[in-house]
Tab-separated table of C-alpha atoms and ligand atoms in Angstrom:
chain	number	residue	atom	x	y	z
A	1	MET	CA	-54.342	107.394	6.737
A	2	LYS	CA	-52.152	105.061	8.737
A	3	LYS	CA	-51.386	101.675	7.263
A	4	LEU	CA	-52.928	98.868	9.337
A	5	VAL	CA	-51.582	95.484	8.272
A	6	VAL	CA	-53.452	92.444	9.569
A	7	LEU	CA	-52.221	88.853	9.517
A	8	THR	CA	-55.034	86.362	10.019
A	9	GLY	CA	-55.156	82.607	10.559
A	10	ALA	CA	-57.774	79.920	11.042
A	11	GLY	CA	-58.953	81.401	14.379
A	12	MET	CA	-60.316	84.395	12.440
A	13	SER	CA	-62.943	82.139	10.860
A	14	ALA	CA	-63.548	79.875	13.880
A	15	GLU	CA	-66.569	81.901	15.032
A	16	SER	CA	-68.092	81.425	11.579
A	17	GLY	CA	-67.995	77.684	12.207
A	18	LEU	CA	-64.888	76.697	10.251
A	19	SER	CA	-62.486	74.434	12.150
A	20	THR	CA	-58.993	75.581	12.959
A	21	PHE	CA	-56.115	73.172	12.279
A	22	ARG	CA	-54.273	72.693	15.552
A	23	ASP	CA	-56.853	73.305	18.314
A	24	ALA	CA	-58.431	70.287	20.017
A	25	GLY	CA	-60.805	68.792	17.431
A	26	GLY	CA	-59.016	70.727	14.677
A	27	LEU	CA	-58.656	69.524	11.097
A	28	TRP	CA	-55.197	68.038	11.596
A	29	GLU	CA	-56.612	65.776	14.303
A	30	LYS	CA	-59.125	64.367	11.809
A	31	TYR	CA	-56.885	64.165	8.746
A	32	LYS	CA	-53.210	63.477	8.245
A	33	ILE	CA	-51.393	66.341	6.567
A	34	ASP	CA	-49.443	63.748	4.557
A	35	ASP	CA	-52.685	62.325	3.138
A	36	VAL	CA	-54.330	65.520	1.947
A	37	ALA	CA	-52.037	68.545	1.947
A	38	THR	CA	-48.711	67.709	0.307
A	39	PRO	CA	-47.548	67.255	-3.305
A	40	ASN	CA	-46.921	63.560	-2.502
A	41	ALA	CA	-50.495	63.134	-1.319
A	42	TRP	CA	-51.669	64.573	-4.630
A	43	HIS	CA	-49.498	62.186	-6.653
A	44	ARG	CA	-50.500	59.175	-4.547
A	45	ASN	CA	-54.226	59.782	-4.323
A	46	PRO	CA	-55.513	62.911	-6.092
A	47	GLY	CA	-59.133	61.800	-5.612
A	48	LEU	CA	-58.750	61.883	-1.843
A	49	VAL	CA	-57.118	65.301	-1.964
A	50	LEU	CA	-59.848	66.693	-4.232
A	51	ASP	CA	-62.461	65.252	-1.920
A	52	PHE	CA	-60.858	66.908	1.141
A	53	TYR	CA	-61.015	70.312	-0.552
A	54	ASN	CA	-64.511	69.645	-1.946
A	55	GLN	CA	-65.631	69.199	1.647
A	56	ARG	CA	-63.882	72.405	2.738
A	57	ARG	CA	-65.596	74.254	-0.136
A	58	LYS	CA	-69.017	72.867	0.830
A	59	GLN	CA	-68.482	74.013	4.419
A	60	LEU	CA	-67.442	77.437	3.227
A	61	PHE	CA	-70.700	77.725	1.321
A	62	ALA	CA	-72.662	76.951	4.468
A	63	VAL	CA	-71.089	79.679	6.643
A	64	GLU	CA	-71.055	83.478	6.853
A	65	PRO	CA	-68.470	86.064	7.874
A	66	ASN	CA	-68.514	86.703	11.641
A	67	PRO	CA	-68.579	90.083	13.437
A	68	GLY	CA	-64.764	90.056	13.486
A	69	HIS	CA	-64.589	89.964	9.692
A	70	TYR	CA	-67.056	92.867	9.539
A	71	LEU	CA	-65.114	94.877	12.128
A	72	LEU	CA	-61.964	94.552	10.022
A	73	ALA	CA	-63.903	95.793	7.005
A	74	GLU	CA	-65.221	98.721	9.093
A	75	LEU	CA	-61.676	99.686	10.094
A	76	GLN	CA	-61.180	100.684	6.441
A	77	ASN	CA	-63.066	103.873	7.360
A	78	TYR	CA	-60.185	104.904	9.609
A	79	PHE	CA	-57.087	103.146	8.255
A	80	GLU	CA	-55.590	101.856	5.069
A	81	VAL	CA	-56.212	98.209	5.905
A	82	GLU	CA	-54.204	95.474	4.204
A	83	ILE	CA	-55.039	91.920	5.160
A	84	ILE	CA	-52.581	89.083	4.758
A	85	THR	CA	-54.443	85.865	5.396
A	86	GLN	CA	-53.315	82.286	5.736
A	87	ASN	CA	-56.952	81.311	5.291
A	88	VAL	CA	-58.171	79.815	2.061
A	89	ASP	CA	-61.778	80.898	2.690
A	90	ASN	CA	-63.274	84.073	1.216
A	91	LEU	CA	-64.884	85.444	4.384
A	92	HIS	CA	-62.786	88.642	4.514
A	93	GLU	CA	-63.873	89.501	0.976
A	94	ARG	CA	-67.495	88.634	1.682
A	95	ALA	CA	-67.437	90.955	4.717
A	96	GLY	CA	-66.239	93.833	2.533
A	97	SER	CA	-62.465	93.979	3.040
A	98	SER	CA	-61.001	95.280	-0.171
A	99	TYR	CA	-57.334	94.312	0.127
A	100	VAL	CA	-56.784	90.634	0.935
A	101	LEU	CA	-53.563	88.789	0.123
A	102	HIS	CA	-53.994	85.022	0.325
A	103	LEU	CA	-50.697	83.448	1.363
A	104	HIS	CA	-51.852	79.835	1.229
A	105	GLY	CA	-54.146	79.967	-1.784
A	106	GLU	CA	-57.908	80.093	-2.189
A	107	LEU	CA	-60.577	77.404	-1.953
A	108	MET	CA	-62.674	79.025	-4.665
A	109	LYS	CA	-59.859	78.770	-7.213
A	110	VAL	CA	-58.291	75.808	-8.986
A	111	ARG	CA	-55.364	75.655	-11.296
A	112	SER	CA	-54.055	73.597	-14.161
A	113	THR	CA	-51.425	70.947	-13.453
A	114	GLY	CA	-49.982	71.808	-16.895
A	115	ILE	CA	-46.898	74.000	-17.299
A	116	GLY	CA	-48.857	77.261	-17.478
A	117	ALA	CA	-50.536	76.580	-14.109
A	118	GLU	CA	-53.430	78.802	-15.211
A	119	VAL	CA	-55.792	79.699	-12.383
A	120	TYR	CA	-59.589	79.426	-12.700
A	121	GLU	CA	-62.482	80.433	-10.451
A	122	VAL	CA	-64.560	77.502	-9.220
A	123	SER	CA	-68.096	77.939	-10.491
A	124	THR	CA	-70.596	78.541	-7.725
A	125	ASP	CA	-72.973	76.252	-9.626
A	126	LYS	CA	-70.602	73.295	-9.354
A	127	ILE	CA	-68.308	73.626	-6.392
A	128	GLU	CA	-66.990	70.051	-6.570
A	129	VAL	CA	-63.806	69.452	-8.521
A	130	ASN	CA	-63.228	65.842	-9.468
A	131	ILE	CA	-60.843	63.586	-11.326
A	132	GLY	CA	-61.379	64.281	-15.018
A	133	ASP	CA	-62.118	67.982	-14.519
A	134	ASN	CA	-59.476	69.384	-16.831
A	135	CYS	CA	-58.222	72.772	-17.964
A	136	PRO	CA	-58.909	73.695	-21.612
A	137	ASN	CA	-55.540	72.132	-22.541
A	138	GLY	CA	-56.535	68.790	-21.060
A	139	PHE	CA	-54.583	68.886	-17.789
A	140	GLN	CA	-56.247	67.856	-14.535
A	141	LEU	CA	-57.256	70.774	-12.316
A	142	ARG	CA	-55.869	70.843	-8.769
A	143	PRO	CA	-56.819	72.955	-5.755
A	144	HIS	CA	-55.198	76.413	-5.818
A	145	ILE	CA	-53.752	75.780	-2.385
A	146	VAL	CA	-50.188	76.052	-1.100
A	147	TRP	CA	-49.443	72.598	0.298
A	148	PHE	CA	-46.793	71.722	2.863
A	149	GLY	CA	-43.459	71.515	1.073
A	150	GLU	CA	-44.477	73.978	-1.651
A	151	ALA	CA	-43.172	77.492	-2.190
A	152	VAL	CA	-45.285	80.398	-0.919
A	153	PRO	CA	-45.377	82.696	-3.959
A	154	GLU	CA	-46.937	85.678	-2.159
A	155	ILE	CA	-44.510	85.767	0.771
A	156	GLU	CA	-42.336	88.560	-0.622
A	157	LYS	CA	-45.350	90.775	-1.154
A	158	ALA	CA	-46.467	89.978	2.419
A	159	GLU	CA	-43.012	90.841	3.799
A	160	HIS	CA	-43.086	94.107	1.922
A	161	LEU	CA	-46.526	94.985	3.339
A	162	THR	CA	-45.470	94.073	6.878
A	163	THR	CA	-42.349	96.195	6.714
A	164	ARG	CA	-44.424	99.216	5.707
A	165	ALA	CA	-47.056	98.728	8.418
A	166	ASP	CA	-47.724	101.595	10.850
A	167	ILE	CA	-49.646	99.128	13.022
A	168	LEU	CA	-49.520	95.329	12.794
A	169	VAL	CA	-52.395	93.169	14.006
A	170	ILE	CA	-52.232	89.375	14.228
A	171	ILE	CA	-55.434	87.385	14.707
A	172	GLY	CA	-56.128	83.694	15.258
A	173	THR	CA	-52.929	82.006	14.194
A	174	SER	CA	-50.761	79.659	16.221
A	175	LEU	CA	-47.711	81.092	14.389
A	176	GLN	CA	-46.351	77.603	13.893
A	177	VAL	CA	-46.174	77.518	10.121
A	178	TYR	CA	-43.368	79.309	8.290
A	179	PRO	CA	-42.771	81.470	6.390
A	180	ALA	CA	-46.041	83.159	7.482
A	181	ALA	CA	-45.077	82.937	11.161
A	182	GLY	CA	-41.898	84.915	10.464
A	183	LEU	CA	-43.814	87.974	9.226
A	184	ILE	CA	-44.138	89.295	12.780
A	185	HIS	CA	-40.385	89.944	12.702
A	186	ASN	CA	-40.636	92.110	9.592
A	187	ALA	CA	-42.421	94.947	11.392
A	188	ARG	CA	-40.224	97.999	11.993
A	189	PRO	CA	-38.976	98.285	15.595
A	190	ASN	CA	-41.335	101.148	16.516
A	191	THR	CA	-44.445	99.606	14.932
A	192	PRO	CA	-47.042	98.653	17.551
A	193	ILE	CA	-48.029	94.988	17.278
A	194	TYR	CA	-51.340	93.645	18.637
A	195	LEU	CA	-52.194	89.959	18.812
A	196	ILE	CA	-55.729	88.657	19.295
A	197	ASP	CA	-56.087	85.006	20.296
A	198	PRO	CA	-57.974	83.266	23.126
A	199	HIS	CA	-55.025	80.950	23.756
A	200	GLU	CA	-51.456	81.688	24.685
A	201	ILE	CA	-49.049	82.008	21.762
A	202	GLU	CA	-45.478	81.086	22.564
A	203	ASN	CA	-42.235	82.859	21.726
A	204	LEU	CA	-43.683	86.259	20.915
A	205	PRO	CA	-41.359	89.242	20.541
A	206	TYR	CA	-41.323	91.439	23.695
A	207	ASN	CA	-43.188	94.373	22.113
A	208	VAL	CA	-46.477	92.593	21.340
A	209	THR	CA	-49.690	93.707	23.074
A	210	VAL	CA	-51.781	90.575	23.576
A	211	ILE	CA	-55.581	90.769	23.601
A	212	LYS	CA	-56.512	87.368	24.975
A	213	ASN	CA	-59.926	86.987	23.407
A	214	GLY	CA	-61.753	85.564	20.411
A	215	ALA	CA	-61.595	87.399	17.094
A	216	SER	CA	-64.903	89.278	17.345
A	217	GLU	CA	-64.628	90.425	20.971
A	218	GLY	CA	-60.902	91.058	20.584
A	219	LEU	CA	-61.468	93.229	17.528
A	220	LYS	CA	-64.090	95.271	19.372
A	221	GLU	CA	-61.496	95.972	22.070
A	222	LEU	CA	-58.834	96.746	19.501
A	223	LYS	CA	-61.075	99.098	17.523
A	224	ASP	CA	-61.813	101.134	20.679
A	225	LEU	CA	-58.121	101.230	21.546
A	226	LEU	CA	-56.997	102.266	18.073
A	227	LEU	CA	-59.633	104.955	17.694
A	228	LYS	CA	-58.790	106.349	21.147
A	229	ASN	CA	-55.117	106.532	20.160
A	230	GLN	CA	-56.037	108.266	16.887
A	231	LYS	CA	-57.494	111.253	18.783
B	301	APR	N1	-60.706	83.766	17.709
B	301	APR	C1	-59.385	83.975	17.482
B	301	APR	N2	-58.493	82.972	17.497
B	301	APR	C2	-58.928	81.735	17.746
B	301	APR	C3	-60.285	81.449	17.994
B	301	APR	C4	-61.190	82.541	17.975
B	301	APR	N3	-62.509	82.387	18.190
B	301	APR	N4	-60.401	80.122	18.208
B	301	APR	C5	-59.170	79.596	18.096
B	301	APR	N5	-58.264	80.562	17.814
B	301	APR	C6	-56.817	80.467	17.644
B	301	APR	C7	-56.131	79.305	18.315
B	301	APR	O1	-55.883	79.606	19.686
B	301	APR	C8	-54.847	79.177	17.506
B	301	APR	O2	-53.818	79.999	18.042
B	301	APR	O3	-56.557	80.278	16.267
B	301	APR	C9	-55.263	79.706	16.127
B	301	APR	C10	-55.374	78.643	15.075
B	301	APR	O4	-54.118	78.068	14.832
B	301	APR	P1	-53.933	76.935	13.727
B	301	APR	O5	-55.026	75.938	13.830
B	301	APR	O6	-52.531	76.456	13.821
B	301	APR	O7	-54.179	77.733	12.348
B	301	APR	P2	-53.169	78.659	11.525
B	301	APR	O8	-52.175	79.306	12.414
B	301	APR	O9	-54.016	79.519	10.672
B	301	APR	O10	-52.435	77.590	10.622
B	301	APR	C11	-51.478	78.035	9.697
B	301	APR	O11	-51.209	75.848	8.793
B	301	APR	O12	-52.349	73.921	8.341
B	301	APR	C12	-51.747	75.004	7.769
B	301	APR	O13	-52.074	76.053	5.714
B	301	APR	C13	-52.706	75.831	6.944
B	301	APR	O14	-52.970	78.217	6.846
B	301	APR	C14	-52.805	77.118	7.724
B	301	APR	C15	-51.483	77.181	8.455
């Protein structure tokens, strides 16, 4: 089976009802990155940061995967699908995708602020994480999220996947945040690249086929195209 590598961003989950970051009305219009998504924010006001992610977690509980997530899971019948997501939600997994690499962390995980940085699943019975919620060694738990200014531990794995892709698909990301945005350049020169987004994305390499549509409709189009090319 051909290897289909998919890079997804916030637009992938928009049709489920989760806000993107940089569209009009997006999260970074409502919150300042410096207040909620940097190591400094955490040191200054951890309660505010925890609260921001508690809200994100509550929203995630209230939404479902959209048809686009399910179409990606269905493509596993025809391709070896590997998803690299910048999203911290778990909608790909809930739709049935079996390989999902989270570049920017996961909302449903927390980790110790102690040296071991042990990672724990957030209990579905108590999805709020507050000041005083500690790891077994007594260190405060923090969101398992890659904040601005932090290293992206999974980037090498993502680069490796992208380089081995037979087909690369990019969905719902403004490609403004590095290093994730640089992955598009790791595809081999003859690898077809498809990009699904309802808005124009700037500075794309010349060999990208753009499907200017939302994730669900765009994936329907792409599925037809890919299966036609398979024959
Ligand atoms: N279907 C597909 N794409 C959509 C849809 C939709 N229904 N609606 C909006 N989009 C597109 C927008 O046009 C935009 O190009 O989704 C993209 C969202 O871009 P951003 O808000 O910048 O999100 P993303 O690229 O995922 O952000 C990257 O930045 O804030 C950090 O860590 C956070 O992972 C995030 C990273």
